[in-house]
Amino acid sequence: IDMEVAQITWEECEKMGCKTKGTIIDIRSKEDYQKGHVENAIHISAEEIEAGVSLPKGILFLYCDTGIQSLSMVRFLMRK
């Protein structure tokens, strides 16, 4: 997998136009996603990613509450 990784804040993501340049993936629980999420974000839980769910093609922006889980998922994907 050809992959470039950067840890950025939501403000940085918005400035670089992430809503139009890729797919925003909320990896929190379904309940947290339903309580509120970033506009245009899709929900794919960390568990689904670990189970091998098919991810959208192109640039992916993963997010969670603190950045810890999303960083862990990026590392997981890099090992695949």
GROMACS .gro file of N, CA, C and O in nm:
model
  320
    1ILE      N    1   0.085  -0.119   0.000
    1ILE     CA    2   0.000   0.000   0.000
    1ILE      C    3   0.089   0.124   0.000
    1ILE      O    4   0.177   0.136   0.084
    2ASP      N    5   0.064   0.212  -0.093
    2ASP     CA    6   0.135   0.339  -0.097
    2ASP      C    7   0.064   0.434  -0.001
    2ASP      O    8  -0.053   0.464  -0.019
    3MET      N    9   0.136   0.477   0.104
    3MET     CA   10   0.068   0.550   0.208
    3MET      C   11   0.155   0.663   0.262
    3MET      O   12   0.273   0.644   0.288
    4GLU      N   13   0.095   0.779   0.278
    4GLU     CA   14   0.158   0.891   0.345
    4GLU      C   15   0.073   0.921   0.467
    4GLU      O   16  -0.049   0.926   0.458
    5VAL      N   17   0.138   0.939   0.581
    5VAL     CA   18   0.064   0.957   0.706
    5VAL      C   19   0.105   1.088   0.772
    5VAL      O   20   0.223   1.121   0.777
    6ALA      N   21   0.005   1.159   0.821
    6ALA     CA   22   0.029   1.281   0.897
    6ALA      C   23  -0.077   1.291   1.004
    6ALA      O   24  -0.194   1.265   0.979
    7GLN      N   25  -0.034   1.327   1.123
    7GLN     CA   26  -0.130   1.351   1.231
    7GLN      C   27  -0.159   1.500   1.232
    7GLN      O   28  -0.068   1.582   1.247
    8ILE      N   29  -0.287   1.535   1.210
    8ILE     CA   30  -0.326   1.675   1.200
    8ILE      C   31  -0.446   1.702   1.290
    8ILE      O   32  -0.518   1.612   1.327
    9THR      N   33  -0.466   1.828   1.319
    9THR     CA   34  -0.584   1.867   1.396
    9THR      C   35  -0.702   1.884   1.300
    9THR      O   36  -0.684   1.892   1.178
   10TRP      N   37  -0.822   1.891   1.358
   10TRP     CA   38  -0.939   1.911   1.274
   10TRP      C   39  -0.930   2.045   1.201
   10TRP      O   40  -0.966   2.057   1.084
   11GLU      N   41  -0.877   2.147   1.268
   11GLU     CA   42  -0.863   2.278   1.205
   11GLU      C   43  -0.771   2.269   1.083
   11GLU      O   44  -0.800   2.328   0.979
   12GLU      N   45  -0.661   2.195   1.095
   12GLU     CA   46  -0.570   2.177   0.982
   12GLU      C   47  -0.638   2.100   0.869
   12GLU      O   48  -0.620   2.131   0.752
   13CYS      N   49  -0.717   2.001   0.906
   13CYS     CA   50  -0.790   1.922   0.808
   13CYS      C   51  -0.886   2.011   0.729
   13CYS      O   52  -0.892   2.003   0.605
   14GLU      N   53  -0.957   2.095   0.798
   14GLU     CA   54  -1.051   2.186   0.730
   14GLU      C   55  -0.978   2.282   0.638
   14GLU      O   56  -1.023   2.308   0.526
   15LYS      N   57  -0.863   2.335   0.683
   15LYS     CA   58  -0.787   2.430   0.601
   15LYS      C   59  -0.737   2.366   0.473
   15LYS      O   60  -0.728   2.431   0.370
   16MET      N   61  -0.703   2.237   0.479
   16MET     CA   62  -0.652   2.171   0.359
   16MET      C   63  -0.764   2.113   0.273
   16MET      O   64  -0.739   2.055   0.169
   17GLY      N   65  -0.889   2.134   0.314
   17GLY     CA   66  -1.003   2.092   0.234
   17GLY      C   67  -1.030   1.943   0.237
   17GLY      O   68  -1.070   1.885   0.136
   18CYS      N   69  -1.013   1.881   0.351
   18CYS     CA   70  -1.029   1.736   0.360
   18CYS      C   71  -1.169   1.688   0.322
   18CYS      O   72  -1.185   1.577   0.273
   19LYS      N   73  -1.269   1.772   0.338
   19LYS     CA   74  -1.406   1.731   0.305
   19LYS      C   75  -1.424   1.705   0.156
   19LYS      O   76  -1.511   1.630   0.115
   20THR      N   77  -1.340   1.766   0.074
   20THR     CA   78  -1.351   1.747  -0.071
   20THR      C   79  -1.234   1.667  -0.129
   20THR      O   80  -1.240   1.625  -0.244
   21LYS      N   81  -1.128   1.646  -0.051
   21LYS     CA   82  -1.009   1.579  -0.103
   21LYS      C   83  -1.002   1.431  -0.069
   21LYS      O   84  -0.912   1.362  -0.114
   22GLY      N   85  -1.092   1.383   0.014
   22GLY     CA   86  -1.086   1.242   0.053
   22GLY      C   87  -1.210   1.202   0.131
   22GLY      O   88  -1.309   1.275   0.134
   23THR      N   89  -1.200   1.087   0.193
   23THR     CA   90  -1.311   1.033   0.272
   23THR      C   91  -1.279   1.048   0.420
   23THR      O   92  -1.173   1.004   0.466
   24ILE      N   93  -1.369   1.109   0.494
   24ILE     CA   94  -1.353   1.125   0.639
   24ILE      C   95  -1.421   1.007   0.705
   24ILE      O   96  -1.540   0.983   0.683
   25ILE      N   97  -1.345   0.934   0.786
   25ILE     CA   98  -1.397   0.814   0.851
   25ILE      C   99  -1.394   0.831   1.002
   25ILE      O  100  -1.289   0.849   1.061
   26ASP      N  101  -1.511   0.824   1.062
   26ASP     CA  102  -1.527   0.828   1.207
   26ASP      C  103  -1.514   0.684   1.257
   26ASP      O  104  -1.595   0.599   1.223
   27ILE      N  105  -1.410   0.657   1.336
   27ILE     CA  106  -1.387   0.520   1.382
   27ILE      C  107  -1.435   0.497   1.525
   27ILE      O  108  -1.409   0.393   1.583
   28ARG      N  109  -1.507   0.593   1.579
   28ARG     CA  110  -1.561   0.577   1.713
   28ARG      C  111  -1.674   0.475   1.710
   28ARG      O  112  -1.710   0.421   1.606
   29SER      N  113  -1.734   0.452   1.825
   29SER     CA  114  -1.846   0.358   1.833
   29SER      C  115  -1.964   0.412   1.752
   29SER      O  116  -1.975   0.533   1.728
   30LYS      N  117  -2.052   0.322   1.711
   30LYS     CA  118  -2.172   0.362   1.637
   30LYS      C  119  -2.256   0.461   1.720
   30LYS      O  120  -2.311   0.557   1.667
   31GLU      N  121  -2.262   0.437   1.851
   31GLU     CA  122  -2.339   0.525   1.939
   31GLU      C  123  -2.282   0.667   1.938
   31GLU      O  124  -2.357   0.765   1.931
   32ASP      N  125  -2.149   0.678   1.948
   32ASP     CA  126  -2.087   0.811   1.946
   32ASP      C  127  -2.108   0.879   1.812
   32ASP      O  128  -2.134   0.999   1.805
   33TYR      N  129  -2.097   0.802   1.705
   33TYR     CA  130  -2.120   0.856   1.571
   33TYR      C  131  -2.262   0.911   1.560
   33TYR      O  132  -2.282   1.021   1.507
   34GLN      N  133  -2.359   0.836   1.610
   34GLN     CA  134  -2.498   0.879   1.602
   34GLN      C  135  -2.526   1.001   1.688
   34GLN      O  136  -2.616   1.080   1.656
   35LYS      N  137  -2.450   1.021   1.796
   35LYS     CA  138  -2.468   1.139   1.881
   35LYS      C  139  -2.422   1.266   1.811
   35LYS      O  140  -2.465   1.375   1.844
   36GLY      N  141  -2.331   1.250   1.717
   36GLY     CA  142  -2.280   1.365   1.643
   36GLY      C  143  -2.147   1.330   1.578
   36GLY      O  144  -2.066   1.259   1.635
   37HIS      N  145  -2.130   1.378   1.455
   37HIS     CA  146  -2.008   1.350   1.382
   37HIS      C  147  -1.977   1.464   1.285
   37HIS      O  148  -2.062   1.551   1.262
   38VAL      N  149  -1.858   1.462   1.233
   38VAL     CA  150  -1.816   1.561   1.135
   38VAL      C  151  -1.903   1.549   1.010
   38VAL      O  152  -1.934   1.438   0.966
   39GLU      N  153  -1.942   1.663   0.957
   39GLU     CA  154  -2.024   1.665   0.836
   39GLU      C  155  -1.956   1.584   0.725
   39GLU      O  156  -1.836   1.595   0.703
   40ASN      N  157  -2.033   1.503   0.657
   40ASN     CA  158  -1.989   1.417   0.546
   40ASN      C  159  -1.905   1.297   0.589
   40ASN      O  160  -1.859   1.221   0.503
   41ALA      N  161  -1.884   1.278   0.719
   41ALA     CA  162  -1.807   1.162   0.764
   41ALA      C  163  -1.891   1.036   0.753
   41ALA      O  164  -2.013   1.039   0.773
   42ILE      N  165  -1.824   0.925   0.721
   42ILE     CA  166  -1.889   0.796   0.724
   42ILE      C  167  -1.842   0.722   0.849
   42ILE      O  168  -1.739   0.757   0.907
   43HIS      N  169  -1.918   0.624   0.891
   43HIS     CA  170  -1.879   0.548   1.009
   43HIS      C  171  -1.827   0.411   0.970
   43HIS      O  172  -1.895   0.334   0.903
   44ILE      N  173  -1.703   0.385   1.009
   44ILE     CA  174  -1.645   0.251   1.001
   44ILE      C  175  -1.568   0.235   1.132
   44ILE      O  176  -1.471   0.306   1.156
   45SER      N  177  -1.614   0.146   1.217
   45SER     CA  178  -1.552   0.133   1.349
   45SER      C  179  -1.413   0.073   1.339
   45SER      O  180  -1.378   0.006   1.240
   46ALA      N  181  -1.334   0.095   1.442
   46ALA     CA  182  -1.200   0.038   1.449
   46ALA      C  183  -1.207  -0.114   1.440
   46ALA      O  184  -1.124  -0.178   1.374
   47GLU      N  185  -1.309  -0.171   1.502
   47GLU     CA  186  -1.326  -0.317   1.498
   47GLU      C  187  -1.350  -0.366   1.356
   47GLU      O  188  -1.299  -0.470   1.316
   48GLU      N  189  -1.429  -0.291   1.280
   48GLU     CA  190  -1.455  -0.329   1.141
   48GLU      C  191  -1.327  -0.320   1.057
   48GLU      O  192  -1.303  -0.405   0.971
   49ILE      N  193  -1.248  -0.218   1.082
   49ILE     CA  194  -1.121  -0.204   1.010
   49ILE      C  195  -1.030  -0.323   1.042
   49ILE      O  196  -0.972  -0.383   0.952
   50GLU      N  197  -1.021  -0.357   1.169
   50GLU     CA  198  -0.938  -0.471   1.210
   50GLU      C  199  -0.988  -0.602   1.149
   50GLU      O  200  -0.910  -0.692   1.121
   51ALA      N  201  -1.119  -0.611   1.127
   51ALA     CA  202  -1.178  -0.733   1.070
   51ALA      C  203  -1.161  -0.739   0.918
   51ALA      O  204  -1.195  -0.839   0.856
   52GLY      N  205  -1.109  -0.632   0.859
   52GLY     CA  206  -1.081  -0.634   0.716
   52GLY      C  207  -1.189  -0.578   0.626
   52GLY      O  208  -1.192  -0.610   0.508
   53VAL      N  209  -1.278  -0.495   0.681
   53VAL     CA  210  -1.383  -0.435   0.599
   53VAL      C  211  -1.318  -0.358   0.482
   53VAL      O  212  -1.208  -0.305   0.496
   54SER      N  213  -1.386  -0.357   0.370
   54SER     CA  214  -1.336  -0.285   0.253
   54SER      C  215  -1.345  -0.135   0.279
   54SER      O  216  -1.451  -0.083   0.314
   55LEU      N  217  -1.235  -0.066   0.259
   55LEU     CA  218  -1.231   0.079   0.280
   55LEU      C  219  -1.243   0.151   0.146
   55LEU      O  220  -1.205   0.098   0.042
   56PRO      N  221  -1.294   0.273   0.149
   56PRO     CA  222  -1.301   0.351   0.026
   56PRO      C  223  -1.161   0.371  -0.034
   56PRO      O  224  -1.061   0.371   0.039
   57LYS      N  225  -1.155   0.388  -0.163
   57LYS     CA  226  -1.029   0.416  -0.232
   57LYS      C  227  -0.993   0.562  -0.215
   57LYS      O  228  -1.079   0.646  -0.191
   58GLY      N  229  -0.866   0.593  -0.229
   58GLY     CA  230  -0.822   0.732  -0.225
   58GLY      C  231  -0.773   0.774  -0.088
   58GLY      O  232  -0.736   0.692  -0.005
   59ILE      N  233  -0.775   0.903  -0.066
   59ILE     CA  234  -0.725   0.962   0.059
   59ILE      C  235  -0.827   0.938   0.170
   59ILE      O  236  -0.946   0.966   0.152
   60LEU      N  237  -0.779   0.888   0.283
   60LEU     CA  238  -0.864   0.863   0.399
   60LEU      C  239  -0.821   0.951   0.514
   60LEU      O  240  -0.703   0.964   0.544
   61PHE      N  241  -0.918   1.009   0.582
   61PHE     CA  242  -0.896   1.086   0.703
   61PHE      C  243  -0.968   1.013   0.816
   61PHE      O  244  -1.091   1.010   0.817
   62LEU      N  245  -0.894   0.950   0.907
   62LEU     CA  246  -0.953   0.878   1.019
   62LEU      C  247  -0.956   0.969   1.141
   62LEU      O  248  -0.858   1.040   1.168
   63TYR      N  249  -1.066   0.963   1.216
   63TYR     CA  250  -1.069   1.040   1.340
   63TYR      C  251  -1.146   0.966   1.449
   63TYR      O  252  -1.228   0.880   1.423
   64CYS      N  253  -1.111   1.003   1.573
   64CYS     CA  254  -1.176   0.950   1.693
   64CYS      C  255  -1.186   1.066   1.792
   64CYS      O  256  -1.173   1.181   1.754
   65ASP      N  257  -1.207   1.035   1.919
   65ASP     CA  258  -1.219   1.142   2.019
   65ASP      C  259  -1.087   1.210   2.051
   65ASP      O  260  -1.081   1.331   2.065
   66THR      N  261  -0.981   1.131   2.065
   66THR     CA  262  -0.854   1.186   2.113
   66THR      C  263  -0.738   1.177   2.015
   66THR      O  264  -0.636   1.240   2.036
   67GLY      N  265  -0.753   1.099   1.911
   67GLY     CA  266  -0.644   1.078   1.816
   67GLY      C  267  -0.567   0.949   1.841
   67GLY      O  268  -0.495   0.901   1.755
   68ILE      N  269  -0.585   0.892   1.958
   68ILE     CA  270  -0.510   0.771   1.994
   68ILE      C  271  -0.558   0.651   1.913
   68ILE      O  272  -0.478   0.578   1.854
   69GLN      N  273  -0.688   0.632   1.907
   69GLN     CA  274  -0.742   0.517   1.835
   69GLN      C  275  -0.721   0.531   1.684
   69GLN      O  276  -0.690   0.434   1.615
   70SER      N  277  -0.735   0.652   1.632
   70SER     CA  278  -0.715   0.670   1.488
   70SER      C  279  -0.568   0.647   1.451
   70SER      O  280  -0.539   0.586   1.348
   71LEU      N  281  -0.477   0.690   1.534
   71LEU     CA  282  -0.335   0.664   1.510
   71LEU      C  283  -0.307   0.514   1.512
   71LEU      O  284  -0.235   0.461   1.427
   72SER      N  285  -0.368   0.445   1.606
   72SER     CA  286  -0.352   0.299   1.616
   72SER      C  287  -0.405   0.232   1.489
   72SER      O  288  -0.342   0.138   1.437
   73MET      N  289  -0.517   0.279   1.436
   73MET     CA  290  -0.573   0.220   1.314
   73MET      C  291  -0.487   0.249   1.192
   73MET      O  292  -0.471   0.165   1.105
   74VAL      N  293  -0.428   0.367   1.186
   74VAL     CA  294  -0.337   0.398   1.076
   74VAL      C  295  -0.217   0.304   1.081
   74VAL      O  296  -0.176   0.249   0.978
   75ARG      N  297  -0.163   0.284   1.198
   75ARG     CA  298  -0.050   0.191   1.212
   75ARG      C  299  -0.091   0.050   1.172
   75ARG      O  300  -0.015  -0.022   1.105
   76PHE      N  301  -0.211   0.008   1.210
   76PHE     CA  302  -0.262  -0.123   1.171
   76PHE      C  303  -0.270  -0.134   1.019
   76PHE      O  304  -0.226  -0.234   0.960
   77LEU      N  305  -0.324  -0.034   0.954
   77LEU     CA  306  -0.337  -0.036   0.808
   77LEU      C  307  -0.201  -0.037   0.739
   77LEU      O  308  -0.185  -0.098   0.633
   78MET      N  309  -0.105   0.030   0.798
   78MET     CA  310   0.030   0.034   0.738
   78MET      C  311   0.096  -0.103   0.743
   78MET      O  312   0.178  -0.135   0.658
   79ARG      N  313   0.060  -0.185   0.840
   79ARG     CA  314   0.119  -0.318   0.852
   79ARG      C  315   0.057  -0.419   0.756
   79ARG      O  316   0.110  -0.526   0.735
   80LYS      N  317  -0.056  -0.384   0.700
   80LYS     CA  318  -0.126  -0.477   0.610
   80LYS      C  319  -0.054  -0.493   0.478
   80LYS      O  320   0.010  -0.410   0.428
   0.00000   0.00000   0.00000
